[in-house]
CSV table of C-alpha atoms and ligand atoms in Angstrom, one decimal:
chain,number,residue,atom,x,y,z
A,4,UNK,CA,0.0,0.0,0.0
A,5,UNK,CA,1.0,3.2,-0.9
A,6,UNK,CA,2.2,5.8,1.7
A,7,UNK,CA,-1.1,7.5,2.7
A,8,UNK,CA,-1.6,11.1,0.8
A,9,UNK,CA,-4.3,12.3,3.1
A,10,UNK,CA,-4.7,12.6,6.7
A,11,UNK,CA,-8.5,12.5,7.7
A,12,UNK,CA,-8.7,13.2,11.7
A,13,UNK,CA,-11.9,12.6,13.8
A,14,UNK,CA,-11.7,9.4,11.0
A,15,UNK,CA,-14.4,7.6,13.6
A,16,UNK,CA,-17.2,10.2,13.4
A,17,UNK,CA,-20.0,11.2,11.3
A,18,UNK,CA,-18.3,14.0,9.0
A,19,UNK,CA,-14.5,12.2,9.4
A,20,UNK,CA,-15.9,9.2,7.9
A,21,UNK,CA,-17.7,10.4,5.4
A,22,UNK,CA,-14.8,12.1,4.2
A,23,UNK,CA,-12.4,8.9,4.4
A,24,UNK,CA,-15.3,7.0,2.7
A,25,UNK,CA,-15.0,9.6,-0.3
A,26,UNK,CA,-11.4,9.8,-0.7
A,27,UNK,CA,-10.8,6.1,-0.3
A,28,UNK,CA,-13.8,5.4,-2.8
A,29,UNK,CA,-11.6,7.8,-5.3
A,30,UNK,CA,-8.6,5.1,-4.7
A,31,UNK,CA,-7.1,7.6,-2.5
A,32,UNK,CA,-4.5,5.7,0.4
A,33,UNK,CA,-6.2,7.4,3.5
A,34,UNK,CA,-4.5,8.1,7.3
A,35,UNK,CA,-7.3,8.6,9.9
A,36,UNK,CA,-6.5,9.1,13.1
A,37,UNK,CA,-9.4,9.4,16.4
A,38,UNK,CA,-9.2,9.4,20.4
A,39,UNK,CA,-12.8,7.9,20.1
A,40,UNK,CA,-14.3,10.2,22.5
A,41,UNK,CA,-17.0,10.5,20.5
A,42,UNK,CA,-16.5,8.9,17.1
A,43,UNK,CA,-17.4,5.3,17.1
A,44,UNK,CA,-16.1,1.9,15.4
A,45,UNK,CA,-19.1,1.0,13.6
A,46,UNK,CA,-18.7,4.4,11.2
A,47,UNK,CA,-14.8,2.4,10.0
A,48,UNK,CA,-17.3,-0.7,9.1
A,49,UNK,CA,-16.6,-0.1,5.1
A,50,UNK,CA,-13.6,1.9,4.8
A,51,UNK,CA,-12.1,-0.8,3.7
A,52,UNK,CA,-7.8,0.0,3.6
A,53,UNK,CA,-8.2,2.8,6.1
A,54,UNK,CA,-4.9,3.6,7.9
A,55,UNK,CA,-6.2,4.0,11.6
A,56,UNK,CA,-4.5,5.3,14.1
A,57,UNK,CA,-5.6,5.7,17.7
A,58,UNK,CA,-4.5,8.1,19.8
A,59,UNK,CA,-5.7,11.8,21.1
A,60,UNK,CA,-4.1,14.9,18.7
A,61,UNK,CA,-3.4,17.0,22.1
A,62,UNK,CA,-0.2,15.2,22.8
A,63,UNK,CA,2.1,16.2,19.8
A,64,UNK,CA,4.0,12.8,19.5
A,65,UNK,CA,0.6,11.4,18.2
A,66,UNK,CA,0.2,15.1,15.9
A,67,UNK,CA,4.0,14.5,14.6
A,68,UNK,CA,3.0,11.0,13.7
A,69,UNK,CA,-0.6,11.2,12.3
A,70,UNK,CA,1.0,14.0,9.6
A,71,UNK,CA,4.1,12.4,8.9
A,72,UNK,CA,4.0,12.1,5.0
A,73,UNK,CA,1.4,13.4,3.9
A,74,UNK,CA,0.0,16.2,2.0
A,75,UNK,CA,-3.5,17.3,3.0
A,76,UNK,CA,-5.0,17.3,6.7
A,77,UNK,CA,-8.9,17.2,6.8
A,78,UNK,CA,-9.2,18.2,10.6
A,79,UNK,CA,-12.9,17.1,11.3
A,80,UNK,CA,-11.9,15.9,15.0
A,81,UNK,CA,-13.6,17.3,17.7
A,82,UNK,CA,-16.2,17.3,20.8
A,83,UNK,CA,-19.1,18.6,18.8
A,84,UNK,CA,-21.9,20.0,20.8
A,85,UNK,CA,-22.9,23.4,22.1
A,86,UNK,CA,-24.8,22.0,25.6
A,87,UNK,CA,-21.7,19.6,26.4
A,88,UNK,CA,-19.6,22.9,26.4
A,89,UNK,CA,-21.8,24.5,28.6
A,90,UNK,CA,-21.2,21.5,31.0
A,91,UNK,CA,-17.6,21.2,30.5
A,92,UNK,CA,-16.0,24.3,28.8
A,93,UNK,CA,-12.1,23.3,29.5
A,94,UNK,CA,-12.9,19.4,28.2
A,95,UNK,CA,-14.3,21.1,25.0
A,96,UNK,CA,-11.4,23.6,25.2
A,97,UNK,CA,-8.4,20.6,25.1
A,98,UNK,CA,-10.3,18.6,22.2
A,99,UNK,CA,-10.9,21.4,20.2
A,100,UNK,CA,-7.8,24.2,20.5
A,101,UNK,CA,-5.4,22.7,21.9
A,102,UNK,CA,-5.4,19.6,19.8
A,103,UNK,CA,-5.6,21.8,16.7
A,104,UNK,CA,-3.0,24.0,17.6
A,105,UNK,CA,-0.5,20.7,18.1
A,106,UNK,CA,-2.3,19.4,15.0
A,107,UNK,CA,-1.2,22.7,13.4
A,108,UNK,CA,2.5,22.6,14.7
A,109,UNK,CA,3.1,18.9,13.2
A,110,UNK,CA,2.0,19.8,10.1
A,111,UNK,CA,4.2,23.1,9.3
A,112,UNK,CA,6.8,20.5,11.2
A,113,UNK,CA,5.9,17.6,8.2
A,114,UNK,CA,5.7,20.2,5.6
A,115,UNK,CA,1.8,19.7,5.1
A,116,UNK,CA,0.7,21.5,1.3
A,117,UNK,CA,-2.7,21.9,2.9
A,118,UNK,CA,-4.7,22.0,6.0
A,119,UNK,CA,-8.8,22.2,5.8
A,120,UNK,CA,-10.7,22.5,9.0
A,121,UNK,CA,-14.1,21.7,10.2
A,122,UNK,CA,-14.9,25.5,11.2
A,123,UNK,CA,-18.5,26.1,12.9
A,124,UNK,CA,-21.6,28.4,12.0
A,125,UNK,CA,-21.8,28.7,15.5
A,126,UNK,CA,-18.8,31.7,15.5
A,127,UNK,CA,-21.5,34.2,13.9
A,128,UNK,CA,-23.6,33.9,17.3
A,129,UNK,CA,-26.9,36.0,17.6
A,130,UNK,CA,-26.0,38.3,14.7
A,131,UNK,CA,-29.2,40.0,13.5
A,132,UNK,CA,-28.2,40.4,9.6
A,133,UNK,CA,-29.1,37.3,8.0
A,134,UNK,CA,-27.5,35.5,5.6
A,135,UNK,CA,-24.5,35.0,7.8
A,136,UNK,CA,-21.2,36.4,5.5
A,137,UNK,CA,-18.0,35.5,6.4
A,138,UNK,CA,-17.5,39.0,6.7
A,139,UNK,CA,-19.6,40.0,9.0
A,140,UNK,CA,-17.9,40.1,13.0
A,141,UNK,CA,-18.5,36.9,14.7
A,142,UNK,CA,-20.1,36.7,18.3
A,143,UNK,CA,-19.5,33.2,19.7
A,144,UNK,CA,-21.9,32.3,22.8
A,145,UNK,CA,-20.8,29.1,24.2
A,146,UNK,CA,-17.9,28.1,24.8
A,147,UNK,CA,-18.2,25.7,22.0
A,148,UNK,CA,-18.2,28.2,19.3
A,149,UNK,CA,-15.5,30.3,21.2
A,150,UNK,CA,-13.2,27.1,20.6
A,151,UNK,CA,-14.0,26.7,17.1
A,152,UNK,CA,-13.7,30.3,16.5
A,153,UNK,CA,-10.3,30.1,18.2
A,154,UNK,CA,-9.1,26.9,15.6
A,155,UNK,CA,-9.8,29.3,13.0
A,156,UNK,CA,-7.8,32.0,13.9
A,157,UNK,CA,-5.2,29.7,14.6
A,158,UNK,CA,-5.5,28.4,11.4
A,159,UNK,CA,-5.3,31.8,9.9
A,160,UNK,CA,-2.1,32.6,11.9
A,161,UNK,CA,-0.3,29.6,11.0
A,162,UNK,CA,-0.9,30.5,7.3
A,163,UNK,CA,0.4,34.1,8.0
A,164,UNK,CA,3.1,33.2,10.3
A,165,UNK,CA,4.7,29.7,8.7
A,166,UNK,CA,2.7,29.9,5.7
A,167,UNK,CA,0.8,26.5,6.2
A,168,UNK,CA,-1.7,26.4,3.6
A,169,UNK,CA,-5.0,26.4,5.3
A,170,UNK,CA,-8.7,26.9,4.5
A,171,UNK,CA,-11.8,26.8,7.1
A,172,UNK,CA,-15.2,25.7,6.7
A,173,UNK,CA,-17.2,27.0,9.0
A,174,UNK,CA,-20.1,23.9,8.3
A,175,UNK,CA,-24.1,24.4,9.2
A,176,UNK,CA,-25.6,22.5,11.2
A,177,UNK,CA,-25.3,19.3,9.4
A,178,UNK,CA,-27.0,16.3,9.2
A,179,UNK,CA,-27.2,12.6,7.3
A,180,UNK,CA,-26.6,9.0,7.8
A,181,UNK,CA,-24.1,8.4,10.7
A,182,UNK,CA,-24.8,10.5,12.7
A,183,UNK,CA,-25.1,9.5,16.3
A,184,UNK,CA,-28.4,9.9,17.4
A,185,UNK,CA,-27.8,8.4,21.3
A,186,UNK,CA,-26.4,11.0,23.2
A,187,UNK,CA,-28.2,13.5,25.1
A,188,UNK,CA,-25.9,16.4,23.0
A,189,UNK,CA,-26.8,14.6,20.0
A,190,UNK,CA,-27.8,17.4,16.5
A,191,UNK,CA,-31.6,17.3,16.7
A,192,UNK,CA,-32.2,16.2,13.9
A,193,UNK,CA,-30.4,12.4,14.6
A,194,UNK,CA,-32.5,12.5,17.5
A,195,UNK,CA,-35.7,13.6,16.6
A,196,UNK,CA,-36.2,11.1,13.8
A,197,UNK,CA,-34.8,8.3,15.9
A,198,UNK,CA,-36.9,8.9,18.5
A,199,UNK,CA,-40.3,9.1,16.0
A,200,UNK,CA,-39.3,6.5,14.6
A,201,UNK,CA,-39.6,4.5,17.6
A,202,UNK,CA,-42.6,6.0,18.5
A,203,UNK,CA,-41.0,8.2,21.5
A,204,UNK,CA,-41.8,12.0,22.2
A,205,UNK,CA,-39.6,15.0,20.6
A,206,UNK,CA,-39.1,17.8,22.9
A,207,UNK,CA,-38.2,21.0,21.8
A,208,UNK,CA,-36.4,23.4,23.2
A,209,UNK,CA,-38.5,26.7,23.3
A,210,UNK,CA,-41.2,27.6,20.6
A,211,UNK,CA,-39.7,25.8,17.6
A,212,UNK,CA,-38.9,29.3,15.7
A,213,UNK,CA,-35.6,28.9,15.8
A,214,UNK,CA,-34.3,28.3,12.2
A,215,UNK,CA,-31.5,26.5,10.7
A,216,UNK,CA,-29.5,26.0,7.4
A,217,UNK,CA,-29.3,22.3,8.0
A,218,UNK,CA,-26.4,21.1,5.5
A,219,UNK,CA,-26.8,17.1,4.1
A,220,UNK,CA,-23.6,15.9,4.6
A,221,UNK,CA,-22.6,15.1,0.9
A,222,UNK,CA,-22.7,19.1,0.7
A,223,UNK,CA,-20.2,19.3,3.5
A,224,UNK,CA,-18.0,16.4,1.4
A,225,UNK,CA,-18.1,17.9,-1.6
A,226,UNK,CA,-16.9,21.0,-0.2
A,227,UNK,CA,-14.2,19.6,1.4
A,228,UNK,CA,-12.8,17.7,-1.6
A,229,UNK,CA,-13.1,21.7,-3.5
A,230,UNK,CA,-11.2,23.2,-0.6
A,231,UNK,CA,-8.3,20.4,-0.9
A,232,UNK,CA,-8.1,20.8,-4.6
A,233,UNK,CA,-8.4,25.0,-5.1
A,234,UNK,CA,-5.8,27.0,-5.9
A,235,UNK,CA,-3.5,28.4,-3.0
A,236,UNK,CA,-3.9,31.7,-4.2
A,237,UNK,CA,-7.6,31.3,-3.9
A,238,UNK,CA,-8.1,30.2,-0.7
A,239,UNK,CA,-5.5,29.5,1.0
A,240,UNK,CA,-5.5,31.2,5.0
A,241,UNK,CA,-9.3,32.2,4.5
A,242,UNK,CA,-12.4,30.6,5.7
A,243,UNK,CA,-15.6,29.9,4.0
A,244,UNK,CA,-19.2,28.9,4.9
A,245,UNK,CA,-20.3,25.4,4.1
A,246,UNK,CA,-24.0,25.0,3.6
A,247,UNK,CA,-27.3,25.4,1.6
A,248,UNK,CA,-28.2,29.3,1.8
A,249,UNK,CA,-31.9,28.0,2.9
A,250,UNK,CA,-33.7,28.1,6.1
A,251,UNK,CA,-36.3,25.8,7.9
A,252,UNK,CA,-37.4,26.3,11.7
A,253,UNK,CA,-37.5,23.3,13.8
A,254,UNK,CA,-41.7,23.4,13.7
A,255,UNK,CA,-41.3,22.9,9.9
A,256,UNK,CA,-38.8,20.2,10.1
A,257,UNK,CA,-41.0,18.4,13.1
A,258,UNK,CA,-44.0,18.7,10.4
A,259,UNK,CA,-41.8,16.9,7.7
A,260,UNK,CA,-40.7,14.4,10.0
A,261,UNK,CA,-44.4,13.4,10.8
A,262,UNK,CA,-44.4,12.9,7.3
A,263,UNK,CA,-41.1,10.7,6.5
A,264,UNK,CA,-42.1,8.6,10.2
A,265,UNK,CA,-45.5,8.2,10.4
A,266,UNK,CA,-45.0,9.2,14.0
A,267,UNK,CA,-48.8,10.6,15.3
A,268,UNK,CA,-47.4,11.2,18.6
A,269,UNK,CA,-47.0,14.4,21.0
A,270,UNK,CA,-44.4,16.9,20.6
A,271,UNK,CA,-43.3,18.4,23.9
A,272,UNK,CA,-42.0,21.9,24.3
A,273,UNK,CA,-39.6,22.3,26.9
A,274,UNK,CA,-37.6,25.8,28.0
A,275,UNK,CA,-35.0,27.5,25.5
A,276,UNK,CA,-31.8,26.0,25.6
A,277,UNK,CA,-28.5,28.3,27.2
A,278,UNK,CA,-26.2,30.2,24.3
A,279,UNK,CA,-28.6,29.1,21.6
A,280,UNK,CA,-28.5,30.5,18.6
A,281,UNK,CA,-31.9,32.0,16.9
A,282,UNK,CA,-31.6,31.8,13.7
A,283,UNK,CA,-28.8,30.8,11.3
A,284,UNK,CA,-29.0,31.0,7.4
A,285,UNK,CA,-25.8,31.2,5.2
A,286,UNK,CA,-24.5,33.4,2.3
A,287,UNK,CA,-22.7,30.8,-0.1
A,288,UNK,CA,-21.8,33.3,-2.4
A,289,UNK,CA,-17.8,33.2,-1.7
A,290,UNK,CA,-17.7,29.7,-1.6
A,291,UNK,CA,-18.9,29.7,-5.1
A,292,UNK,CA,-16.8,31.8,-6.2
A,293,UNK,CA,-13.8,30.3,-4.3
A,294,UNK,CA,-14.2,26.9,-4.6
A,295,UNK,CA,-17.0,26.8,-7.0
A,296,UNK,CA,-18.9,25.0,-4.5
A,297,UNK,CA,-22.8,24.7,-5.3
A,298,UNK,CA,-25.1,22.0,-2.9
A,299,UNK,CA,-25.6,18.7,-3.9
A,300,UNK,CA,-28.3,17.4,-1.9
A,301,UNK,CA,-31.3,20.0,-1.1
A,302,UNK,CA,-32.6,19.7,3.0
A,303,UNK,CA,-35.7,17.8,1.9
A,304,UNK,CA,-34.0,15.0,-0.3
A,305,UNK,CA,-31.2,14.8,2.6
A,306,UNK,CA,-34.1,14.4,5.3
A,307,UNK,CA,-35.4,11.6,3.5
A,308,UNK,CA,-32.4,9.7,3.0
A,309,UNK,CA,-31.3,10.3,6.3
A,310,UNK,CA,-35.0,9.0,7.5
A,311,UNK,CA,-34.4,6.0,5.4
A,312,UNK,CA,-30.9,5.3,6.5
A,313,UNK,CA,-32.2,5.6,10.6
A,314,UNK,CA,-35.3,3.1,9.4
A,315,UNK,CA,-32.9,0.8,8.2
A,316,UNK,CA,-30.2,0.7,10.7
A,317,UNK,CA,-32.9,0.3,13.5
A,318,UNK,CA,-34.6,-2.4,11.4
A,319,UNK,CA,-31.3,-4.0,11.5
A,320,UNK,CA,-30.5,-4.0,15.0
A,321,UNK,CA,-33.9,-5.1,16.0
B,649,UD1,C1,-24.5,24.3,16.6
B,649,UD1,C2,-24.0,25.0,15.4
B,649,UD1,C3,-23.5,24.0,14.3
B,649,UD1,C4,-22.5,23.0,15.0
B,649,UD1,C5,-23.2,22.3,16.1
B,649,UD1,C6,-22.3,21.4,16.9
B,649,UD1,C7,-25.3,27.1,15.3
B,649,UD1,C8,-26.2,27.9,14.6
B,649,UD1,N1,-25.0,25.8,14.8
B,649,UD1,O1,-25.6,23.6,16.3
B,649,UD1,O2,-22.9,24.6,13.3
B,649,UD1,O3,-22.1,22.1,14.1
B,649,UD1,O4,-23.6,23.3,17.1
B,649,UD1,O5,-23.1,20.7,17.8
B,649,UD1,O6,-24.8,27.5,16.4
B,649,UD1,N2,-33.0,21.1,19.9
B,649,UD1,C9,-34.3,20.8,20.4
B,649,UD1,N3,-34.4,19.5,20.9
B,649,UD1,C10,-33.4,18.6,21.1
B,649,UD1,C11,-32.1,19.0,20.6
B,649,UD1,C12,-32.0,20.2,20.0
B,649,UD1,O7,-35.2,21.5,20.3
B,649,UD1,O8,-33.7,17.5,21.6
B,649,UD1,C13,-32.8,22.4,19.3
B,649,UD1,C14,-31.7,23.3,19.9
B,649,UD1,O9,-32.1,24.0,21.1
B,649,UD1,C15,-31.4,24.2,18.8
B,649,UD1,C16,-31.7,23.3,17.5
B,649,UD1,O10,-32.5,22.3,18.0
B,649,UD1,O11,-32.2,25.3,18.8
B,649,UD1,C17,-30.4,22.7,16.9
B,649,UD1,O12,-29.7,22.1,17.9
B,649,UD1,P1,-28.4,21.2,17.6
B,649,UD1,O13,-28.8,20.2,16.7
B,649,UD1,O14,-27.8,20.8,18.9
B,649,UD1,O15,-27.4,22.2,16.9
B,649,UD1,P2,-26.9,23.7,17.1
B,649,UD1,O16,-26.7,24.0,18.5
B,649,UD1,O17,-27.8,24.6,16.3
């Protein structure tokens, strides 16, 4: 086997594994490397020639090995979940900065010809102008987006200091098979459907007019095989949003789901969560541009593959 051209890290979770799945099902030799904090085993089942490697990206002797070699990083690891960094803001804190600043080090160290990182919609906070443009000042409000916001900056400095060619995606809330639906900081959309599909009650936090630009995960892919492959000039040391520029509220995608489910059940309203956003819509003009990224998958065809996946893998577990 050839020596392994791309380094995908956070390999064991939803978006890492998608990633290694596309790259490996392009022929690609693929290095993954996760902690499995919170990716899990049975997202490797299928990446059939995947070069894993356990170990946690904080301490920089597992950094200097996972990039020995190779040419592009796709830095997907991470705690991912706004409430579990309201419980535990210096947990979320090591996983996510300090891990991507050692992950940063060992790849100017290795020589790395490019560097794209899982970046969150979360850094543009409660700002009132929507579409969110990468642009516009960013207001993190938990702790979570503070960290991501931080792995940006670090990223930009690393270009403009060492000049480690790096590009950001900061993703929207995204969603599709894979996803793990079972913890209590699971993305609402995992758990809604697995819970209606099971026949269990949905709560919601607050009134349900919250709105998101919920991104289908072969979007998020796509745009992360575009930001390996532009041009340095193009990109290189920015940051770009990674979405479908189109909103739904969480009443709307509840609606759907009664649809795709069959669930006839109650929805519960519970109190508004802490640092939530309100509403989050993005501008995908630059990506365009940039990358000449355009969606794949549209929120409604996504939801329904994602409900079919969740029927299935239940079906098959019993
Ligand atoms: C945020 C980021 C997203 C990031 C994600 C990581 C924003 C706009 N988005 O997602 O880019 O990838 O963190 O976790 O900040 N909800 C319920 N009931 C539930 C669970 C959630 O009503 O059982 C609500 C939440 O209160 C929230 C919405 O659903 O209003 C979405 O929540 P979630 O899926 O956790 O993602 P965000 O926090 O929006």
């Amino acid at each position: 086997m050839s020596e392994p051209r791309y380094l995908v890290t956070g390999v064991a979770g939803f978006i890492g594994s998608a990633i290694a799945r596309a790259l490996l099902a392009q022929g690609h030799a693929v290095r993954g490397v996760d902690n499995f904090a919170t990716g899990r085993r049975e997202n490797l089942a299928g990446l059939k020639g995947l070069d894993l490697m356990e170990g946690d990206l904080a301490d920089p002797k597992i950094a200097a090995a996972a990039c020995s070699g190779v040419s592009c990083i796709f830095h997907e690891a991470a705690i991912p979940s706004v409430p579990r960094s309201v419980a535990d803001p210096a947990g979320t804190h090591r996983a996510n900065v300090t891990a991507t600043v050692e992950l940063l080090v060992a790849a100017r160290d290795a020589g790395v010809a490019r560097v794209v990182y899982a970046a969150s919609s979360s850094a543009y906070g409660n700002q009132p102008t929507l579409p969110k443009r990468e642009d516009m000042l960013p207001d993190p409000l938990s702790p979570y987006a503070a960290a991501k916001l931080a792995g940006e900056y670090y990223l930009r400095s690393f270009h403009a200091v060492y000049g480690l060619p790096t590009v950001a995606l900061r993703y929207f809330n995204v969603f599709g098979p894979h996803q793990d639906p079972h913890s209590p900081y699971s993305a609402v959309l995992a758990k809604f459907i697995t819970l209606m599909l099971a026949g269990k009650t949905p709560t919601i936090d607050g009134d349900g007019e919250q709105s998101r630009d919920f991104t289908y995960i072969d979007n998020v892919v796509h745009a992360n095989l575009l930001a390996a492959a532009a041009p340095e000039a193009e990109v290189a040391g920015r940051m770009f949003n990674a979405a479908t520029g189109v909103r739904v509220t969480l009443n709307q995608v509840v609606a759907q789901l009664r649809d795709l489910t069959g669930y006839r059940g109650e929805v519960k309203n519970g109190p508004p969560r802490t640092g939530d956003v309100k509403h989050s819509l993005a501008d995908i003009s630059l990506a365009r541009r940039h990358l000449g990224y355009a969606p794949q998958v549209d929120f409604a065809t996504g939801l329904e593959r994602t409900v079919a996946w969740y029927r299935q893998s239940l079906a098959a577990v019993g």
